[in-house]
Short mmCIF file of C-alpha atoms in Angstrom, two decimals:
data_model
loop_
_atom_site.label_atom_id
_atom_site.label_comp_id
_atom_site.label_asym_id
_atom_site.label_seq_id
_atom_site.Cartn_x
_atom_site.Cartn_y
_atom_site.Cartn_z
CA MET A 33 89.88 169.74 86.40
CA ASN A 34 87.60 171.78 88.62
CA SER A 35 84.55 170.71 90.42
CA ALA A 36 81.90 172.17 88.24
CA THR A 37 83.61 170.38 85.09
CA VAL A 38 83.62 166.69 87.81
CA ARG A 39 80.19 167.37 88.15
CA GLY A 40 79.57 167.97 84.56
CA LEU A 41 81.42 164.32 83.82
CA LEU A 42 79.44 162.63 86.55
CA LEU A 43 76.17 163.40 85.25
CA ARG A 44 77.00 162.62 81.54
CA GLY A 45 78.15 159.52 82.97
CA MET A 46 75.24 158.70 84.13
CA LEU A 47 73.10 159.28 81.30
CA ALA A 48 75.70 157.49 78.99
CA GLY A 49 75.23 154.92 81.34
CA LEU A 50 70.89 154.91 80.82
CA ALA A 51 71.72 155.01 77.70
CA ALA A 52 73.42 152.10 77.24
CA GLY A 53 71.79 150.20 80.18
CA VAL A 54 68.61 150.72 77.53
CA LEU A 55 70.73 149.05 74.88
CA ALA A 56 71.81 146.26 77.05
CA LEU A 57 67.74 145.62 77.93
CA ILE A 58 67.09 144.85 74.61
CA VAL A 59 69.75 142.60 73.95
CA ALA A 60 69.29 140.91 77.71
CA TYR A 61 65.26 140.37 76.76
CA PHE A 62 65.11 138.92 73.20
CA LEU A 63 68.48 136.82 74.04
CA GLY A 64 68.79 135.96 77.84
CA GLU A 65 65.00 135.97 78.59
CA PRO A 66 64.16 132.57 76.70
CA SER A 67 67.49 131.20 76.87
CA VAL A 68 66.46 131.34 81.08
CA ASP A 69 62.49 130.45 80.02
CA LYS A 70 64.06 127.39 78.45
CA ALA A 71 66.39 126.69 82.03
CA ILE A 72 62.91 126.91 83.88
CA GLY A 73 61.16 125.03 82.27
CA PHE A 74 64.15 122.13 82.49
CA GLU A 75 64.27 122.82 86.40
CA ASP A 76 60.18 122.32 86.57
CA ALA A 77 60.62 119.37 84.66
CA HIS A 78 62.77 118.05 87.36
CA ALA A 79 62.05 119.25 90.48
CA HIS A 80 59.95 115.94 91.81
CA THR A 81 63.73 115.03 91.82
CA HIS A 82 63.76 117.68 94.77
CA ALA A 83 61.20 118.48 97.16
CA HIS A 84 62.89 120.67 98.30
CA GLU A 85 62.16 123.99 95.25
CA HIS A 86 58.69 123.88 95.48
CA GLU A 87 58.39 126.70 96.82
CA THR A 88 56.24 129.89 96.55
CA GLU A 89 56.88 132.21 93.75
CA VAL A 90 56.79 135.68 95.28
CA VAL A 91 57.59 137.40 92.28
CA SER A 92 55.71 135.69 89.05
CA ARG A 93 57.94 135.42 86.01
CA SER A 94 55.94 137.51 84.07
CA LEU A 95 57.49 140.72 86.67
CA GLN A 96 60.35 139.30 86.95
CA SER A 97 61.32 138.87 82.81
CA THR A 98 60.14 142.80 82.01
CA ALA A 99 59.43 145.45 85.06
CA GLY A 100 62.84 143.30 87.31
CA LEU A 101 64.50 142.87 84.05
CA ALA A 102 64.56 146.64 83.36
CA THR A 103 65.10 148.15 86.82
CA GLY A 104 67.90 145.72 87.21
CA VAL A 105 69.60 146.02 83.90
CA LEU A 106 69.30 150.29 84.29
CA VAL A 107 70.12 150.77 87.28
CA HIS A 108 73.46 149.02 87.38
CA GLY A 109 74.27 150.87 83.97
CA VAL A 110 73.39 153.84 86.00
CA ALA A 111 75.65 153.09 89.00
CA PHE A 112 78.47 151.81 87.04
CA GLY A 113 78.35 155.45 84.20
CA GLY A 114 78.59 157.26 87.54
CA ILE A 115 81.84 155.20 88.82
CA ALA A 116 83.00 155.53 85.15
CA ALA A 117 82.68 158.83 85.33
CA LEU A 118 84.69 159.49 88.28
CA ALA A 119 87.59 156.95 86.81
CA PHE A 120 87.57 158.85 84.23
CA CYS A 121 88.13 161.73 86.67
CA PHE A 122 90.96 160.61 87.72
CA ALA A 123 92.57 158.57 84.78
CA LEU A 124 92.56 161.46 82.30
CA GLY A 125 96.18 162.64 81.63
CA ARG A 126 97.39 159.91 83.93
CA VAL A 127 97.30 156.69 81.48
CA GLY A 128 98.90 158.45 78.69
CA ARG A 129 98.93 161.15 76.22
CA PHE A 130 95.24 160.21 75.01
CA GLY A 131 92.22 162.47 74.45
CA PRO A 132 88.25 162.43 76.64
CA ARG A 133 87.50 160.55 73.47
CA ALA A 134 90.39 157.95 73.79
CA THR A 135 90.36 157.81 77.22
CA ALA A 136 86.91 156.86 77.77
CA LEU A 137 87.17 154.09 75.68
CA LEU A 138 90.70 152.41 77.11
CA LEU A 139 88.01 152.70 79.57
CA SER A 140 85.13 151.34 79.30
CA GLY A 141 86.88 148.38 77.38
CA GLY A 142 89.36 148.00 80.56
CA ALA A 143 86.04 147.82 82.91
CA LEU A 144 84.80 145.64 80.25
CA LEU A 145 87.74 143.50 80.75
CA ALA A 146 89.07 143.49 84.15
CA VAL A 147 84.94 143.23 85.81
CA TYR A 148 82.99 141.50 83.92
CA VAL A 149 85.36 138.92 81.01
CA VAL A 150 88.50 137.74 83.58
CA PRO A 151 85.56 136.45 86.13
CA PHE A 152 83.43 135.59 83.24
CA LEU A 153 85.91 132.93 82.08
CA LYS A 154 86.29 131.98 85.75
CA TYR A 155 83.14 131.88 87.02
CA PRO A 156 80.86 131.80 84.24
CA ALA A 157 77.01 132.98 84.56
CA ASN A 158 74.62 130.11 84.84
CA PRO A 159 70.95 130.12 83.96
CA PRO A 160 68.31 128.80 86.83
CA SER A 161 68.87 125.22 87.52
CA VAL A 162 72.55 125.51 87.28
CA GLY A 163 74.66 125.28 90.79
CA ASP A 164 73.74 123.94 94.17
CA SER A 165 71.01 126.03 96.82
CA ASP A 166 73.74 125.44 99.29
CA THR A 167 76.67 126.60 97.47
CA LEU A 168 75.78 130.01 96.31
CA GLY A 169 77.56 131.58 98.86
CA ARG A 170 81.21 130.33 97.91
CA ARG A 171 80.06 130.95 94.55
CA THR A 172 79.42 134.47 95.08
CA ALA A 173 82.48 134.84 97.50
CA LEU A 174 84.97 133.39 95.00
CA TYR A 175 83.67 134.71 91.88
CA PHE A 176 83.56 138.83 93.86
CA LEU A 177 86.89 137.86 94.57
CA MET A 178 88.18 137.13 91.31
CA MET A 179 86.63 140.57 90.23
CA LEU A 180 88.56 142.07 93.23
CA LEU A 181 91.92 141.05 91.72
CA SER A 182 91.21 141.50 88.30
CA VAL A 183 91.00 144.97 89.11
CA LEU A 184 93.56 145.51 90.97
CA LEU A 185 95.24 143.77 89.14
CA ALA A 186 94.48 145.69 86.16
CA ILE A 187 95.52 148.93 88.57
CA ALA A 188 98.85 147.26 88.83
CA ALA A 189 99.61 146.23 85.50
CA THR A 190 98.83 149.84 84.88
CA ILE A 191 100.74 151.81 87.49
CA LEU A 192 103.93 149.00 86.07
CA GLY A 193 103.25 150.48 82.36
CA ARG A 194 103.93 153.96 82.97
CA ARG A 195 106.06 152.71 85.31
CA LEU A 196 108.58 151.60 82.95
CA ALA A 197 107.00 153.55 79.50
CA SER A 198 110.19 155.70 80.71
CA ARG A 199 112.99 152.71 79.67
CA LEU A 200 111.28 150.80 77.65
CA GLY A 201 109.40 153.09 75.62
CA PRO A 202 105.35 152.95 75.28
CA TRP A 203 105.18 149.34 72.92
CA HIS A 204 107.99 147.17 74.88
CA ALA A 205 106.49 148.70 77.95
CA THR A 206 102.48 147.82 77.40
CA VAL A 207 103.90 144.61 76.18
CA VAL A 208 105.59 143.68 79.67
CA ALA A 209 102.59 144.66 82.25
CA VAL A 210 100.03 142.96 79.43
CA THR A 211 102.20 140.15 80.38
CA ALA A 212 102.66 139.99 83.67
CA PHE A 213 98.78 140.93 84.34
CA VAL A 214 98.00 137.66 82.01
CA VAL A 215 100.49 135.56 83.75
CA VAL A 216 99.01 136.71 87.77
CA ILE A 217 95.58 136.29 86.15
CA GLY A 218 96.46 132.37 84.93
CA LEU A 219 97.91 131.88 88.68
CA ALA A 220 94.59 132.68 89.68
CA TYR A 221 93.10 130.35 87.72
CA ALA A 222 95.33 127.69 88.02
CA PHE A 223 94.97 127.68 92.35
CA LEU A 224 91.16 129.55 92.73
CA PRO A 225 88.85 126.60 93.18
CA VAL A 226 87.02 125.13 89.84
CA VAL A 227 82.88 124.93 90.04
CA ASP A 228 80.73 122.67 88.28
CA GLU A 229 77.91 122.17 89.21
CA VAL A 230 75.79 121.00 86.43
CA PRO A 231 72.91 118.85 86.59
CA ALA A 232 72.82 115.47 84.50
CA GLY A 233 70.97 115.92 81.15
CA PHE A 234 70.88 119.98 81.22
CA PRO A 235 71.48 121.01 77.74
CA ALA A 236 74.85 121.79 76.54
CA SER A 237 73.52 124.80 74.17
CA LEU A 238 71.42 126.37 76.46
CA LEU A 239 73.97 127.40 78.62
CA TRP A 240 76.06 127.74 75.81
CA ARG A 241 73.09 130.40 74.59
CA PHE A 242 72.73 131.64 78.15
CA ARG A 243 76.53 132.85 79.01
CA LEU A 244 76.82 134.25 75.39
CA SER A 245 74.24 136.68 75.77
CA THR A 246 74.45 137.60 79.73
CA LEU A 247 78.11 137.99 77.82
CA ALA A 248 76.81 139.98 74.82
CA VAL A 249 74.51 142.28 77.39
CA GLN A 250 78.27 143.22 79.32
CA ALA A 251 79.14 144.41 75.88
CA VAL A 252 76.84 146.02 74.68
CA LEU A 253 76.25 147.96 78.12
CA TRP A 254 80.44 148.83 78.11
CA GLY A 255 80.68 149.09 74.88
CA GLY A 256 77.62 152.03 74.46
CA PHE A 257 78.28 153.55 77.27
CA GLY A 258 82.00 154.10 75.81
CA LEU A 259 80.43 155.61 72.69
CA LEU A 260 78.53 157.80 74.19
CA PHE A 261 80.41 158.93 77.14
CA ALA A 262 83.22 159.81 74.97
CA GLU A 263 81.80 161.86 72.54
CA SER A 264 80.01 163.80 75.81
CA ALA A 265 83.29 164.18 77.54
CA GLU A 266 84.54 165.50 74.35
CA ARG A 267 81.86 168.37 73.76
CA LEU A 268 81.91 169.66 77.59
CA LEU A 269 86.40 169.12 78.03
CA HIS A 270 87.05 170.97 74.06
CA PRO A 271 84.22 173.12 72.87
CA GLU A 272 83.61 174.14 69.33
CA PRO A 273 84.64 177.97 69.94
CA ALA A 274 81.39 179.72 68.83
CA THR A 275 83.59 182.02 66.56
CA ALA A 276 84.44 179.25 64.33
CA ALA A 277 80.92 178.45 64.46
CA THR A 278 79.28 181.62 63.91
CA SER A 279 82.30 181.76 60.73
CA LYS A 280 80.87 178.61 59.38
CA ALA A 281 77.32 179.47 59.90
CA VAL A 282 77.43 183.18 58.41
CA PRO A 283 79.67 184.31 54.92
CA ALA A 284 81.77 187.51 55.15
CA ALA A 285 80.32 190.02 53.65
CA ARG A 286 81.79 191.71 50.30
#
């Protein structure tokens, strides 16, 4: 794959990430922000029990829920779209006999699973008022450790499946690789520390809705990216021949 093609795929990946970010932004605003507002309301109602939480608001809530949210989601979409496009350039033709569309969809699905879903199941996202500010650094480190383990194990499982395919066949090699991934991730879940800092009286339904909304945002982001990038990558790498398009548009002379 030459440098011009890589640049074209990188640009398309960033644009697909931007478009998917717009879709994710809509989901985040209508599904996630109401839960955040309710969590802040719970925090304000119990603020008298935590005197140290009375601090000056540097950025207003209205700005956080509009421009701040849009900036975060869209920048995230563009950045991860570019990274995913570069990963696509490396993966195309190396993970099986898949074309550009199938490779892009597999890559986006794998990224959603390894980068977000697996760490989320161990350390799910929390709304405001959930979590001790004194343990923020520790919780962040544990989350990124889980993410790093998930990504590395997903890569290792892919390599294992490729190496076993010639001896076991594609189906059995995939089963072995997926099983190995699940077992090692299960061990990581068991040995990494548990974080449980939900305050007493916090509504369980609110926590559930917030976590579902964060999962929905990521699913829309990566699903939208996969579909958009799959189509644009297919058109770049396998363009429709001009002669075929001309023959469809102009009937043969008699």
